Coordinates of C-alpha atoms in Angstrom, one line a residue:
M308 CA -73.4 9.5 -2.1
R309 CA -75.4 7.3 -4.4
I310 CA -73.6 4.2 -5.6
P311 CA -74.7 1.1 -7.5
T312 CA -75.1 -2.1 -5.5
V313 CA -71.7 -3.8 -5.5
R314 CA -71.5 -7.6 -5.4
G315 CA -68.6 -10.0 -4.8
V316 CA -67.2 -12.8 -2.6
I317 CA -65.7 -12.5 0.8
E318 CA -62.8 -15.0 0.3
R319 CA -61.6 -14.6 3.9
R320 CA -62.7 -12.4 6.8
I321 CA -61.2 -12.3 10.2
L322 CA -63.0 -10.4 13.0
A323 CA -60.4 -10.0 15.8
S324 CA -61.9 -8.2 18.8
Y325 CA -61.2 -6.6 22.1
R326 CA -63.4 -6.0 25.0
V327 CA -63.0 -2.4 26.0
R328 CA -64.2 -0.3 28.9
P329 CA -67.1 1.8 27.6
E330 CA -65.8 5.0 29.1
A331 CA -62.6 4.6 27.1
L332 CA -64.5 4.0 23.9
A333 CA -66.7 7.0 24.6
R334 CA -63.6 9.3 24.6
V335 CA -62.8 8.3 21.0
L336 CA -66.3 8.2 19.6
P337 CA -67.7 11.3 17.9
P338 CA -71.4 12.3 18.3
P339 CA -73.9 10.8 17.8
F340 CA -72.3 7.4 18.4
R341 CA -72.1 5.7 21.8
P342 CA -70.6 2.3 22.7
K343 CA -72.8 -0.7 22.3
T344 CA -72.2 -2.9 25.3
I345 CA -72.5 -6.6 26.3
R346 CA -72.2 -7.6 29.9
G347 CA -70.7 -4.2 30.8
W348 CA -68.0 -4.2 28.0
G349 CA -67.7 -2.4 24.7
V350 CA -66.5 -4.4 21.7
A351 CA -64.0 -3.1 19.2
G352 CA -61.3 -4.5 16.9
I353 CA -60.2 -5.1 13.3
C354 CA -61.8 -6.7 10.3
L355 CA -59.3 -8.2 7.9
I356 CA -61.1 -9.0 4.7
R357 CA -60.0 -10.4 1.3
L358 CA -62.5 -9.6 -1.4
R359 CA -62.7 -11.0 -4.9
N360 CA -64.9 -10.5 -8.0
V361 CA -66.1 -7.2 -6.6
R362 CA -68.1 -5.3 -9.3
P363 CA -71.4 -3.5 -9.8
R364 CA -74.2 -6.1 -9.5
A365 CA -75.2 -5.8 -13.1
L366 CA -71.8 -7.0 -14.3
P367 CA -70.5 -10.6 -14.5
G368 CA -68.1 -11.9 -11.9
F369 CA -65.1 -12.3 -14.2
V370 CA -64.7 -8.5 -14.5
G371 CA -64.6 -8.0 -10.7
L372 CA -61.5 -6.9 -8.7
S373 CA -59.8 -8.4 -5.7
S374 CA -58.1 -6.8 -2.8
E375 CA -57.0 -7.1 0.8
N376 CA -58.6 -4.7 3.2
A377 CA -58.5 -3.8 6.9
A378 CA -61.1 -1.8 8.9
H379 CA -60.8 -0.7 12.5
R380 CA -64.3 -0.9 14.0
I381 CA -66.1 -0.1 17.2
A382 CA -69.6 -1.5 17.9
V383 CA -71.9 1.5 18.4
E384 CA -75.5 2.6 18.9
W385 CA -77.1 5.9 18.0
D386 CA -80.6 7.4 17.9
R387 CA -82.7 8.2 14.9
D388 CA -86.3 9.4 14.9
G389 CA -86.6 8.2 18.5
Q390 CA -85.3 4.7 17.7
T391 CA -82.0 3.1 18.7
Q392 CA -79.9 2.1 15.7
E393 CA -76.8 -0.2 15.8
G394 CA -73.8 -0.8 13.7
V395 CA -70.1 0.0 13.7
Y396 CA -68.1 3.2 13.7
I397 CA -65.0 2.9 11.5
P398 CA -62.2 5.4 12.3
R399 CA -59.9 4.0 9.6
R400 CA -59.9 1.8 6.5
D401 CA -56.8 0.5 4.7
T402 CA -56.5 -1.4 1.4
S403 CA -54.0 -3.1 -0.9
S404 CA -55.8 -1.5 -3.9
R405 CA -54.8 1.8 -5.4
L406 CA -58.2 1.9 -7.1
N407 CA -60.0 1.6 -3.7
T408 CA -58.0 4.6 -2.4
F409 CA -59.0 6.6 -5.4
L410 CA -62.7 5.7 -5.3
G411 CA -63.2 5.6 -1.5
G412 CA -64.7 8.9 -0.3
R413 CA -65.2 10.1 -3.8
F414 CA -67.4 7.6 -5.7
F415 CA -67.8 4.9 -3.0
P416 CA -68.4 5.4 0.8
G417 CA -65.4 5.3 3.1
E418 CA -62.0 6.8 2.5
H419 CA -59.2 4.2 2.2
H420 CA -55.5 4.4 3.0
L421 CA -53.0 2.4 0.9
A422 CA -51.3 -0.3 2.8
R423 CA -49.0 -3.3 2.4
F424 CA -50.4 -6.7 3.4
R425 CA -48.4 -9.8 4.2
V426 CA -50.6 -12.9 4.2
E427 CA -49.8 -16.5 5.0
E428 CA -52.6 -19.1 5.1
G429 CA -52.6 -22.9 5.2
A430 CA -53.5 -26.0 7.3
G431 CA -56.0 -24.0 9.3
R432 CA -53.5 -21.3 10.3
Y433 CA -53.9 -17.6 9.3
S434 CA -51.4 -14.8 9.5
V435 CA -52.2 -11.2 8.3
E436 CA -49.9 -8.2 8.9
V437 CA -50.7 -4.7 7.7
D438 CA -48.6 -1.6 7.5
A439 CA -50.0 1.6 6.0
E440 CA -47.9 3.5 3.5
D441 CA -48.5 6.7 5.5
R442 CA -47.2 4.9 8.6
G443 CA -50.5 5.7 10.3
M444 CA -51.5 2.1 11.1
H445 CA -50.0 -1.2 11.9
A446 CA -51.9 -4.4 12.6
A447 CA -51.2 -8.1 12.9
V448 CA -53.4 -11.1 13.5
V449 CA -52.0 -14.6 13.7
G450 CA -54.1 -17.6 14.7
R451 CA -55.5 -21.0 13.9
L452 CA -58.9 -22.7 13.8
A453 CA -60.3 -23.6 17.2
E454 CA -63.2 -25.5 18.6
R455 CA -64.6 -22.8 20.8
L456 CA -64.3 -19.2 22.0
P457 CA -61.8 -18.4 24.8
E458 CA -63.2 -19.2 28.2
D459 CA -63.0 -15.5 29.3
S460 CA -64.8 -14.1 26.3
V461 CA -67.5 -11.6 27.0
F462 CA -69.7 -13.8 24.7
A463 CA -71.4 -16.7 26.4
S464 CA -71.4 -18.8 23.2
L465 CA -70.3 -18.8 19.5
D466 CA -73.9 -18.3 18.5
E467 CA -74.2 -15.2 20.7
A468 CA -70.9 -13.8 19.2
S469 CA -72.1 -14.6 15.7
A470 CA -75.4 -12.8 16.2
F471 CA -73.7 -9.8 17.8
F472 CA -71.4 -9.3 14.8
E473 CA -74.1 -10.0 12.2
R474 CA -76.1 -7.1 13.6
G475 CA -73.1 -4.9 13.1
S476 CA -73.5 -4.9 9.3
L477 CA -74.0 -1.2 8.9
G478 CA -70.8 0.8 9.2
Y479 CA -70.1 4.6 9.3
S480 CA -66.6 5.7 8.3
V481 CA -64.6 8.8 8.9
T482 CA -64.5 11.3 6.0
A483 CA -62.5 14.4 5.2
R484 CA -65.6 16.4 5.9
E485 CA -65.6 17.1 9.6
G486 CA -68.7 15.7 11.4
E487 CA -69.9 13.7 8.4
Y488 CA -69.6 9.8 8.2
D489 CA -70.2 7.7 5.1
G490 CA -72.6 4.8 5.4
L491 CA -72.1 1.4 3.9
E492 CA -74.0 -1.8 4.7
L493 CA -72.9 -5.4 4.1
K494 CA -75.5 -7.9 3.1
T495 CA -74.4 -11.5 3.1
F496 CA -76.2 -14.4 1.3
R497 CA -75.0 -16.8 4.0
W498 CA -73.7 -16.1 7.4
G499 CA -71.5 -18.4 9.4
V500 CA -68.4 -17.9 11.6
R501 CA -65.8 -20.2 13.2
P502 CA -63.6 -19.3 16.2
L503 CA -59.8 -18.7 15.9
E504 CA -57.3 -19.3 18.6
I505 CA -55.1 -16.2 18.5
E506 CA -51.3 -16.4 18.8
R507 CA -50.6 -12.7 18.1
F508 CA -52.8 -9.6 17.9
E509 CA -51.4 -6.1 17.4
S510 CA -53.1 -2.8 16.6
S511 CA -51.3 0.5 16.7
F512 CA -54.8 2.1 17.2
F513 CA -56.0 0.0 20.2
D514 CA -52.5 -0.5 21.6
D515 CA -52.0 3.3 21.9
P516 CA -51.9 4.2 25.6
Q517 CA -52.9 7.8 24.9
R518 CA -56.2 6.5 23.5
F519 CA -56.7 3.5 25.8
P520 CA -55.0 3.5 29.2
A521 CA -53.7 0.3 30.8
G522 CA -56.5 -2.0 31.7
A523 CA -59.1 -0.5 29.4
V524 CA -58.5 -3.0 26.5
E525 CA -58.3 -6.8 26.7
F526 CA -58.3 -9.4 23.9
D527 CA -61.6 -11.1 23.7
C528 CA -62.0 -13.4 20.6
A529 CA -61.5 -13.8 16.9
L530 CA -63.9 -15.2 14.3
L531 CA -63.4 -16.4 10.7
M532 CA -65.7 -16.3 7.7
Q533 CA -64.8 -17.8 4.3
D534 CA -66.3 -17.9 0.8
V535 CA -69.3 -15.8 1.4
A536 CA -71.2 -14.1 -1.4
H537 CA -72.2 -10.6 -0.5
E538 CA -73.3 -7.2 -1.6
W539 CA -72.4 -3.6 -0.4
H540 CA -75.2 -1.0 -0.2
G541 CA -74.5 2.7 0.2
R542 CA -76.5 4.3 3.0
S543 CA -77.1 8.0 3.7
P544 CA -74.4 9.7 5.7
I545 CA -74.7 10.7 9.3
C546 CA -73.9 14.4 9.8
C547 CA -72.5 16.4 12.7
D548 CA -76.0 17.5 13.8
A549 CA -76.6 13.8 14.6
R550 CA -79.3 13.4 12.0
V551 CA -79.2 10.9 9.2
V552 CA -79.6 12.9 6.0
S553 CA -82.6 11.6 4.1
S554 CA -82.1 9.8 0.8

């Protein structure tokens, strides 16, 4: 899928994450992906992102569109041409935009489900709740700005967490074509994160005991990004034979 480079602004992005037993993640990951680990744990969670002025790079910002979006993501590795690659596997994307649901998977990488977003922000506090129209997903993240990561986080420092998530800029999403995953890479013109202290974190995907048994999933940390100019670049899909199709 060839798309023009798309440019916009990340008005708000929350990366709320769990540390997960790698063997539990391995059971939900399709080939060729495997869990990327840090200190013996896998990392997975939800990206809640509000975009504005999103448009093909050649067009001016005032014609761009805005939307709320959610992506469930798992940090992964895979092999290509004898080299280890890294990024995120995205089992589900949800959006407030009907246009995104039409374009996603057809003219833009990543199929999207239509969802209702309830957002409250102010005085350093952030609350985002999401319910999919097809009832296939519920998520909620409520928190406020903090000075540091939780003491029990798998990351030794904010800098280490920031670098880990920055390296996960390449995402592969589930498609209607079995064994084929659309590729999309996020390029930011400035990278910076701040920690959030979480009051409430819910995910119907990660809270499902049939996917993740008791003790396999624990809250780890949440990070906030704001007002970041960025671009989206389409990448060649990964196919069921574990090869990346050449461009």
